[in-house]
PDB file of C-alpha atoms in Angstrom:
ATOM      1  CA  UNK A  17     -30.902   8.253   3.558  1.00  0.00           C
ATOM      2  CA  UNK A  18     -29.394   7.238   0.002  1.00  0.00           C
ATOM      3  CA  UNK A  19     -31.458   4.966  -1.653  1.00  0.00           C
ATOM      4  CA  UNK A  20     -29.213   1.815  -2.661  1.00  0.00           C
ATOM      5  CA  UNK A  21     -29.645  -1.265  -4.364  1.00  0.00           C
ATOM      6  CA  UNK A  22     -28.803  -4.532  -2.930  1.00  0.00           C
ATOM      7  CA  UNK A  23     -25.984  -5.560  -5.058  1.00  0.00           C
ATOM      8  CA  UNK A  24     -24.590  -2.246  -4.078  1.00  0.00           C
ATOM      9  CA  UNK A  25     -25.144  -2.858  -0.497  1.00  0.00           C
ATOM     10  CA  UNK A  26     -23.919  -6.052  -0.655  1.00  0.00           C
ATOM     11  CA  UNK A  27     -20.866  -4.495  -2.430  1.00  0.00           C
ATOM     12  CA  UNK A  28     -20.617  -2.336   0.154  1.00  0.00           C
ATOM     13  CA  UNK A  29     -20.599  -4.677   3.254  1.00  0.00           C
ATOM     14  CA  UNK A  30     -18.039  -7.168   1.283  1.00  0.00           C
ATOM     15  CA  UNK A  31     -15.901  -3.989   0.995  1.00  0.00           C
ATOM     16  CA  UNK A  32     -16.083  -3.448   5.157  1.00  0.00           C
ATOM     17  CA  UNK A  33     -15.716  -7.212   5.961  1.00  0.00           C
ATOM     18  CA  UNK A  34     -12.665  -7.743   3.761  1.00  0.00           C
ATOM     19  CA  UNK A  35     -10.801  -4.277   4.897  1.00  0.00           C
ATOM     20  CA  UNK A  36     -11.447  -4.853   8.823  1.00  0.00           C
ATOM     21  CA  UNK A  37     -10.558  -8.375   8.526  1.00  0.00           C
ATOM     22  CA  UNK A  38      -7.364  -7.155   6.073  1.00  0.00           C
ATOM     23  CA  UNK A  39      -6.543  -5.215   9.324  1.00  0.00           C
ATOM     24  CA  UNK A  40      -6.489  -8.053  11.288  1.00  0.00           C
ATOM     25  CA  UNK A  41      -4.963 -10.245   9.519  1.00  0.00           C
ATOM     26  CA  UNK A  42      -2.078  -7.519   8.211  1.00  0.00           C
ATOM     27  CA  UNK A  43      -1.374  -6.578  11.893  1.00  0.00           C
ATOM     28  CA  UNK A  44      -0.500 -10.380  13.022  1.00  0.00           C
ATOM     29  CA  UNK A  45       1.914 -10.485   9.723  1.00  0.00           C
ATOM     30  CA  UNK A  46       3.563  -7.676  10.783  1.00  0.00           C
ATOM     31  CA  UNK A  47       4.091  -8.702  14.468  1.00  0.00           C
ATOM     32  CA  UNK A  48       4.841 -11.853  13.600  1.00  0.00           C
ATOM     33  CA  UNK A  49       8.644 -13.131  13.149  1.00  0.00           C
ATOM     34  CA  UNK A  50       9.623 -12.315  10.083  1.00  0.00           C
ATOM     35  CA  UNK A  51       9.972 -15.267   7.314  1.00  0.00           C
ATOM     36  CA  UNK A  52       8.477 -17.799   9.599  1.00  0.00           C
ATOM     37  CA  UNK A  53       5.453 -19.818   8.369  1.00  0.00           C
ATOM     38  CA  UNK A  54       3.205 -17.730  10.467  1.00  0.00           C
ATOM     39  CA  UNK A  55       4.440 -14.363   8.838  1.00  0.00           C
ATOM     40  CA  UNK A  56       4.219 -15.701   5.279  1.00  0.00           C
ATOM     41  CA  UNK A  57       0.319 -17.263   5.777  1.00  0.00           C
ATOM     42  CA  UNK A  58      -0.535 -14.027   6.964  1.00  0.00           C
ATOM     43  CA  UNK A  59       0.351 -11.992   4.838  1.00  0.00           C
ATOM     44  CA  UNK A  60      -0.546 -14.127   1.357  1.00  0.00           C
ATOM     45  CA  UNK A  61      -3.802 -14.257   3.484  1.00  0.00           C
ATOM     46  CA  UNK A  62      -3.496 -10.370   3.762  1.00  0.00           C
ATOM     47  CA  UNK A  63      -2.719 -10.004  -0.038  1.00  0.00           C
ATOM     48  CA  UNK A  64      -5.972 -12.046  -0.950  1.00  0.00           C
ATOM     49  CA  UNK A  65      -8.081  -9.628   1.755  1.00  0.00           C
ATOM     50  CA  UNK A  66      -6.410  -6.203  -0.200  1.00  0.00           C
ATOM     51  CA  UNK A  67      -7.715  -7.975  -3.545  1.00  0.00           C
ATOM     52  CA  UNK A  68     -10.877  -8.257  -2.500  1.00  0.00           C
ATOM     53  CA  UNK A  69     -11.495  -4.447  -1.275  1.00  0.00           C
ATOM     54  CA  UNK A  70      -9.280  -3.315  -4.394  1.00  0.00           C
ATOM     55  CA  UNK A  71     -12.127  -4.961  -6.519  1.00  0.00           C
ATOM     56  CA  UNK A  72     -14.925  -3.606  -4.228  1.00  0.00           C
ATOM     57  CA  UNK A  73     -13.765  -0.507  -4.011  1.00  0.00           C
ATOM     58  CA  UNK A  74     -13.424   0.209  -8.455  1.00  0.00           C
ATOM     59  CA  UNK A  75     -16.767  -1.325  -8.477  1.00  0.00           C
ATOM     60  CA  UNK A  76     -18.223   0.885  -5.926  1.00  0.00           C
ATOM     61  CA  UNK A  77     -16.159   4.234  -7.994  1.00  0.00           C
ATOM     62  CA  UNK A  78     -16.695   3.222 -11.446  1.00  0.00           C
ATOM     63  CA  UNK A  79     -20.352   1.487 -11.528  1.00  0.00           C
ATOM     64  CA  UNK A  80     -21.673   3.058  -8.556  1.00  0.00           C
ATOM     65  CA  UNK A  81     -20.081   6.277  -8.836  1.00  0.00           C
ATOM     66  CA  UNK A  82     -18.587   6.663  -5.145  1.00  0.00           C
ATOM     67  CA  UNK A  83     -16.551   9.629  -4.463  1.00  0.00           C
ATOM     68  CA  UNK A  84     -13.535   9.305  -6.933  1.00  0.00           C
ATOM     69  CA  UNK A  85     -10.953   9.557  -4.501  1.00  0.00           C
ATOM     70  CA  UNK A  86     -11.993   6.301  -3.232  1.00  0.00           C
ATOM     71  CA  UNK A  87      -9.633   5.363  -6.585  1.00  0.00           C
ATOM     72  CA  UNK A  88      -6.732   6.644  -5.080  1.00  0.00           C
ATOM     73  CA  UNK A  89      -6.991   5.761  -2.099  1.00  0.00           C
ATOM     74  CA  UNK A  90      -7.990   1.783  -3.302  1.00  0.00           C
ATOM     75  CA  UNK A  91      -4.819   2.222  -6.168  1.00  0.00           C
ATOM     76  CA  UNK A  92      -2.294   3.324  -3.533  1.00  0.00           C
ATOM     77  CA  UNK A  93      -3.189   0.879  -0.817  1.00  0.00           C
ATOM     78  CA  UNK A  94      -3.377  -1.835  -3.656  1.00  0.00           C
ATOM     79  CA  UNK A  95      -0.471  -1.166  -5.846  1.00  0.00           C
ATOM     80  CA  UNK A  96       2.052  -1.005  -2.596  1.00  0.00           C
ATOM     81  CA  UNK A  97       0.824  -4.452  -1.537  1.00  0.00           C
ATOM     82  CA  UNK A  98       0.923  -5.744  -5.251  1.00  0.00           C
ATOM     83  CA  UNK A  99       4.401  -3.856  -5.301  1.00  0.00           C
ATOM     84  CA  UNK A 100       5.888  -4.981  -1.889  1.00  0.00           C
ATOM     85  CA  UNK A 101       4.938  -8.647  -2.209  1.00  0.00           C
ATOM     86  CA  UNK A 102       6.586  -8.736  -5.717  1.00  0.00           C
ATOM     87  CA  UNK A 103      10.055  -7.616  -4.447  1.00  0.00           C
ATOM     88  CA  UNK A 104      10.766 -10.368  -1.961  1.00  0.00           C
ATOM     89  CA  UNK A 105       9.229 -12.332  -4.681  1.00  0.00           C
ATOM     90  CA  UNK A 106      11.968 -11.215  -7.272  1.00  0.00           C
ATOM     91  CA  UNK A 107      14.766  -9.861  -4.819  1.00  0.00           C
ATOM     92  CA  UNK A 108      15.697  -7.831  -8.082  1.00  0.00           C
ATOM     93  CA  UNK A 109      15.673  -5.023 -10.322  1.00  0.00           C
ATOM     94  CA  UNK A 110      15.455  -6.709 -13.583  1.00  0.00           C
ATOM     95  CA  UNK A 111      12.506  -5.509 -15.197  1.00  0.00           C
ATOM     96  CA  UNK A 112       9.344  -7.995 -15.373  1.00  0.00           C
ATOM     97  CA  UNK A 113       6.306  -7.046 -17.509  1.00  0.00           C
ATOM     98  CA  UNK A 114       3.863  -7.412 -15.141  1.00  0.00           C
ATOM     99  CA  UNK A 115       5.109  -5.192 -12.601  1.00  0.00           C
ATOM    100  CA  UNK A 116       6.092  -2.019 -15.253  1.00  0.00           C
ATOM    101  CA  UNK A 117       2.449  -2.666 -16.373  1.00  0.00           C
ATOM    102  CA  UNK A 118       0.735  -2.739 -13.040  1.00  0.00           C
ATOM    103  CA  UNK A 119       2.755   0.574 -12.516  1.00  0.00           C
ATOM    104  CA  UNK A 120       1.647   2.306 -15.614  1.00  0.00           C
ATOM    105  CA  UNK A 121      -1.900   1.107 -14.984  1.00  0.00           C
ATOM    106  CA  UNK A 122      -1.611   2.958 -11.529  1.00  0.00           C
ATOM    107  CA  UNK A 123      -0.159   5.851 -12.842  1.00  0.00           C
ATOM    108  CA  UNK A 124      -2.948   6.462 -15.026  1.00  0.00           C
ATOM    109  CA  UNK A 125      -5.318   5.861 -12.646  1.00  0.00           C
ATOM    110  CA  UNK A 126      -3.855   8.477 -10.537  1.00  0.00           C
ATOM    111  CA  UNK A 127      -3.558  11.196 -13.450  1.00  0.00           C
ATOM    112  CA  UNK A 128      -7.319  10.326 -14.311  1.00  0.00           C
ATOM    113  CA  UNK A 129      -8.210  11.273 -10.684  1.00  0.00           C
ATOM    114  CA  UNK A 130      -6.120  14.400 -10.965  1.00  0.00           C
ATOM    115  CA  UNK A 131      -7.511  15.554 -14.465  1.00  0.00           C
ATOM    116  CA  UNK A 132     -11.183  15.294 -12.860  1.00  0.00           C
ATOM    117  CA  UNK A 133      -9.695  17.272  -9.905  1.00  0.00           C
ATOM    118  CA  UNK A 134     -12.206  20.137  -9.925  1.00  0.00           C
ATOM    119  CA  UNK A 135     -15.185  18.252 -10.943  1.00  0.00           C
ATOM    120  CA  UNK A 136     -15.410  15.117  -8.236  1.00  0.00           C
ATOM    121  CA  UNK A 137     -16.360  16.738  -5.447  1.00  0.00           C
ATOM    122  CA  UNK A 138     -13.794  16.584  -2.377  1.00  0.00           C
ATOM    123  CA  UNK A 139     -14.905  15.092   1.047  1.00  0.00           C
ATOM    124  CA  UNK A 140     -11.492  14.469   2.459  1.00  0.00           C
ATOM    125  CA  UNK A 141      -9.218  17.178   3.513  1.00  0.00           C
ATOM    126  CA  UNK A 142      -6.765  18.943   1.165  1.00  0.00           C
ATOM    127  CA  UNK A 143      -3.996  17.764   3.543  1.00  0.00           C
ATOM    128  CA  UNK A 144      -5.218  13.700   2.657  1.00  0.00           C
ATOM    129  CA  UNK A 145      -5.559  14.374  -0.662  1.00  0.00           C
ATOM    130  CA  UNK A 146      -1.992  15.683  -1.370  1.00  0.00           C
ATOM    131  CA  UNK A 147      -0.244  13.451   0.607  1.00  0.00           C
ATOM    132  CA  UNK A 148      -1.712  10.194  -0.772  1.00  0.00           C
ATOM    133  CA  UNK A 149      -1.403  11.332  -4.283  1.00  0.00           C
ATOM    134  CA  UNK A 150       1.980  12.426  -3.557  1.00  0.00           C
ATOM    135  CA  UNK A 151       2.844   9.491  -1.748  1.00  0.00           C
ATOM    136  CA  UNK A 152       1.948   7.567  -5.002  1.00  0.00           C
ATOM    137  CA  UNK A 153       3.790   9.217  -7.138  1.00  0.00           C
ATOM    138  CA  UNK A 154       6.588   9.069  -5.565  1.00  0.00           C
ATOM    139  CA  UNK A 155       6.292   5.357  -5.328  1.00  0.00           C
ATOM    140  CA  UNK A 156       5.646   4.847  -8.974  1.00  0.00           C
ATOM    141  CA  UNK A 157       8.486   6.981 -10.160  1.00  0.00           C
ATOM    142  CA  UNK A 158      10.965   5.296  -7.431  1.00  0.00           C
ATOM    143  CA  UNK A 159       9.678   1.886  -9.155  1.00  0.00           C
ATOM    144  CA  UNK A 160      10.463   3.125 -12.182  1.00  0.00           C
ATOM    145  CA  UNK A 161      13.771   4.450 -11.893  1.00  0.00           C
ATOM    146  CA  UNK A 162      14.441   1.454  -9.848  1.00  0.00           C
ATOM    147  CA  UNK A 163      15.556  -0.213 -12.840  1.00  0.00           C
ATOM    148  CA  UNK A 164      18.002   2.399 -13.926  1.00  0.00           C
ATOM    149  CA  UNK A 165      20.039   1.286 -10.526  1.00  0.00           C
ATOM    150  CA  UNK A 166      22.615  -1.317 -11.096  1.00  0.00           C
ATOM    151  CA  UNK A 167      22.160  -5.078 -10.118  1.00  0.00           C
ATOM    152  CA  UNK A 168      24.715  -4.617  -8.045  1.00  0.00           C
ATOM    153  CA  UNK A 169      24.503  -1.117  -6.071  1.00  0.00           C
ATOM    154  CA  UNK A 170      20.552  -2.239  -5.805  1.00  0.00           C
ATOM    155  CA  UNK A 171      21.175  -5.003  -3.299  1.00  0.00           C
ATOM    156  CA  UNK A 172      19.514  -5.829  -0.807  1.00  0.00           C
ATOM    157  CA  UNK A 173      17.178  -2.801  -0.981  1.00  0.00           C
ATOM    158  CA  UNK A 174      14.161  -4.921  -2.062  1.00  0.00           C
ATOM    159  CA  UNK A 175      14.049  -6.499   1.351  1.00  0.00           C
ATOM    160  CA  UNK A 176      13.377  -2.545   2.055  1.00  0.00           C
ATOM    161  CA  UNK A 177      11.023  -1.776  -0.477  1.00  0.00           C
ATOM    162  CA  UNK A 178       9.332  -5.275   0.972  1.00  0.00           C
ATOM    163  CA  UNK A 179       8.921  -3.719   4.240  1.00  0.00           C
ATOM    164  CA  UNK A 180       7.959  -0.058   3.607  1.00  0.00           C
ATOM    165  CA  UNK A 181       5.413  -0.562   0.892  1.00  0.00           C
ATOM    166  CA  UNK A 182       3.652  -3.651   2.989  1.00  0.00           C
ATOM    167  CA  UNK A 183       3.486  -1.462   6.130  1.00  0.00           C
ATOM    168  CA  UNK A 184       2.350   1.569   3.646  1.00  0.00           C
ATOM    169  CA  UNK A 185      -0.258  -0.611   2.591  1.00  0.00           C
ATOM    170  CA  UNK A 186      -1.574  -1.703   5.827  1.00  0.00           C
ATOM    171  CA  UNK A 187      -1.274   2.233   7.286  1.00  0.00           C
ATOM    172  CA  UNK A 188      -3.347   2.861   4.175  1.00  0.00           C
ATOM    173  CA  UNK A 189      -6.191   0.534   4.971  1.00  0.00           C
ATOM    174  CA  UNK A 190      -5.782   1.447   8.588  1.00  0.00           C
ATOM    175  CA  UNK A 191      -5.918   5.529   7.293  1.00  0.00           C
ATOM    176  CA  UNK A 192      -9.375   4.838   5.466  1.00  0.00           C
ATOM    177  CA  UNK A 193     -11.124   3.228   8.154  1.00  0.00           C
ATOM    178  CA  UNK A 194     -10.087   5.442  10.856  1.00  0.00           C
ATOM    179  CA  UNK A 195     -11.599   8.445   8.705  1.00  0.00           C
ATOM    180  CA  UNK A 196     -14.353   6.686   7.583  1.00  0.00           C
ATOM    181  CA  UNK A 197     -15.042   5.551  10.981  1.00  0.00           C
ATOM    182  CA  UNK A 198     -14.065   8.560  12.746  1.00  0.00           C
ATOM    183  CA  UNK A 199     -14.607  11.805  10.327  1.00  0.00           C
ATOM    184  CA  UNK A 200     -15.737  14.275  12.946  1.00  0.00           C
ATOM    185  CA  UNK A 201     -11.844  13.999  13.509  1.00  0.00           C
ATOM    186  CA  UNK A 202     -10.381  14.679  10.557  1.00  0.00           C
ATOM    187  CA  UNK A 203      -7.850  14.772   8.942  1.00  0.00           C
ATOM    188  CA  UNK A 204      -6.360  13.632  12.308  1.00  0.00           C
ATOM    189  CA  UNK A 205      -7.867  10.005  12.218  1.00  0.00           C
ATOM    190  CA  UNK A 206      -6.613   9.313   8.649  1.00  0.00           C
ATOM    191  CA  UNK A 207      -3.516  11.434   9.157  1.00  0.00           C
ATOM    192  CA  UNK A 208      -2.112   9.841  12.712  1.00  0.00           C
ATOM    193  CA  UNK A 209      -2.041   6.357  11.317  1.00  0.00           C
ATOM    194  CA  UNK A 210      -0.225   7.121   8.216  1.00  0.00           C
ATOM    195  CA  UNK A 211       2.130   9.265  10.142  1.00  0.00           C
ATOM    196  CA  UNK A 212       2.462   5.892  12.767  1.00  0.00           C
ATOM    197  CA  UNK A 213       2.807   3.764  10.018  1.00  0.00           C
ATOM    198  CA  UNK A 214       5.699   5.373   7.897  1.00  0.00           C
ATOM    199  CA  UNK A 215       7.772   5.404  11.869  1.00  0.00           C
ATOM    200  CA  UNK A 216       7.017   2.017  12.081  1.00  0.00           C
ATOM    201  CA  UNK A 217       8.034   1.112   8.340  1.00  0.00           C
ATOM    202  CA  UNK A 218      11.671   3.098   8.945  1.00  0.00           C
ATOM    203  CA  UNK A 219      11.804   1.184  12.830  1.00  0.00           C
ATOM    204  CA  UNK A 220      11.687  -2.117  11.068  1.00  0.00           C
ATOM    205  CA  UNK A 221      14.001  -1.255   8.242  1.00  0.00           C
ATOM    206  CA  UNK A 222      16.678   0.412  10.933  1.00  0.00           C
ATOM    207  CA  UNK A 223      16.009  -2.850  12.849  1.00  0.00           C
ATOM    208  CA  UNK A 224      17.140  -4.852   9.684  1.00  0.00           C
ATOM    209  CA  UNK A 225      20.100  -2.614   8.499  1.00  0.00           C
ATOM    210  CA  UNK A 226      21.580  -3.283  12.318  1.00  0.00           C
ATOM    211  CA  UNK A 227      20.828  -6.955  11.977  1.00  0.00           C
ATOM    212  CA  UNK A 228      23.102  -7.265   8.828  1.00  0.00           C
ATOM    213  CA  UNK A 229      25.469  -4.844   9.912  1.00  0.00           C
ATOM    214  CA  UNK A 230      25.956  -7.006  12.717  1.00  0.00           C
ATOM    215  CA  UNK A 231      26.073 -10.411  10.744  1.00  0.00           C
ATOM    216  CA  UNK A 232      28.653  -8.712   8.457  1.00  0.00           C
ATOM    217  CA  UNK A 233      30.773  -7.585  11.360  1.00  0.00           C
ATOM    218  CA  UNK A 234      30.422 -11.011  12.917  1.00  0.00           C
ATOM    219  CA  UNK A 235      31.508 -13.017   9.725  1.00  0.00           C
ATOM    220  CA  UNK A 236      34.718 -10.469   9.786  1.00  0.00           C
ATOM    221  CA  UNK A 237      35.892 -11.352  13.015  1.00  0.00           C
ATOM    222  CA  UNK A 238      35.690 -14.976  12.679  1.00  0.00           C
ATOM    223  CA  UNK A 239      37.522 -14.463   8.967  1.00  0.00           C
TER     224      UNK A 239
END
């Protein structure tokens, strides 16, 4: 067995505690009625959690040298949680510092992991690998060129963004565990849940779209 210190250990089972209770907590936000107090504790609750294994994790990559992909999978789970709690925060497009650097930050992250591509040492199936860093990407360039939309044609498409990357964050956490937990049945166990997740991101955001559709409609008639 691998010979550990105790600060990494400890590391290590602050890491586990803070992702399965994450999942906990991230699962009653999302069942939860939507902008009631319940929904909101949870999920600033869930936020805190995701903070706590994003920190964890870059310890246990950069001074402990974990398997590197541990990066992208911490960056991606991280940055859509960061990223989908600051659009219902702003309910905009305008560019804000904070979230073009955050972005950058992540984007470099992800191009260091790919530049050490050969040397790392893969554990995780090709199929994982690609998808997540894919996923990523396309995440950081949508954020990007989010701010090339106009105020006006943007919308209401942050309450999307709100609900696809918080979902895609939880799915995320949910997609480490189950392979970590479970890796005699990969990439199945860290495939499935993203695969879940995503349907149940574009359920919710159907649900919404119908809602207001059906507000509009409403406010019509009685006009």
């Amino acid at each position: 067995m691998e010979n550990l210190s105790l600060i990494h250990k400890i590391n290590i089972a602050v890491h586990i505690a803070a992702g399965s209770l994450a999942l906990i907590i991230g699962l009653i936000a999302i069942i939860a009625i939507k902008g009631k107090k319940l929904h909101r504790r949870t999920g600033r609750l869930f936020l805190f959690l995701m903070s706590i294994v994003i920190l964890t994790g870059l310890i246990g990559v950069f001074i402990y040298g974990r398997n590197a992909f541990l990066l992208v999978i911490t960056v991606l789970s991280g940055y859509q949680a960061f990223s989908g709690y600051r659009a219902i925060k702003a309910k905009s497009n305008i560019p804000k510092f904070t979230d073009v650097f955050v972005c950058l930050i992540s984007l470099i992250s992800v191009l260091y992991f790919l530049y050490y591509f050969k040397s790392i040492g893969m554990i995780w199936s090709p199929v994982i690998i690609y998808s997540t860093v894919g996923w990523l990407f396309f995440m950081i360039i949508y954020d990007l060129g989010r701010y090339f939309i106009p105020t006006k044609t943007y919308g209401n498409l942050w309450l999307y963004e709100h609900i696809l990357k918080m979902v895609s964050a939880f799915t995320g956490l949910l997609s480490a565990f189950s392979g970590t937990v479970f890796p005699q049945y990969q990439p199945y166990s860290q495939f499935i849940p993203s695969i879940l997740g995503t349907l149940t991101a574009i359920c919710f955001m159907i649900a919404v779209a119908n809602r207001k559709k059906y507000a509009d409609f409403n406010l019509k008639a009685i006009g």
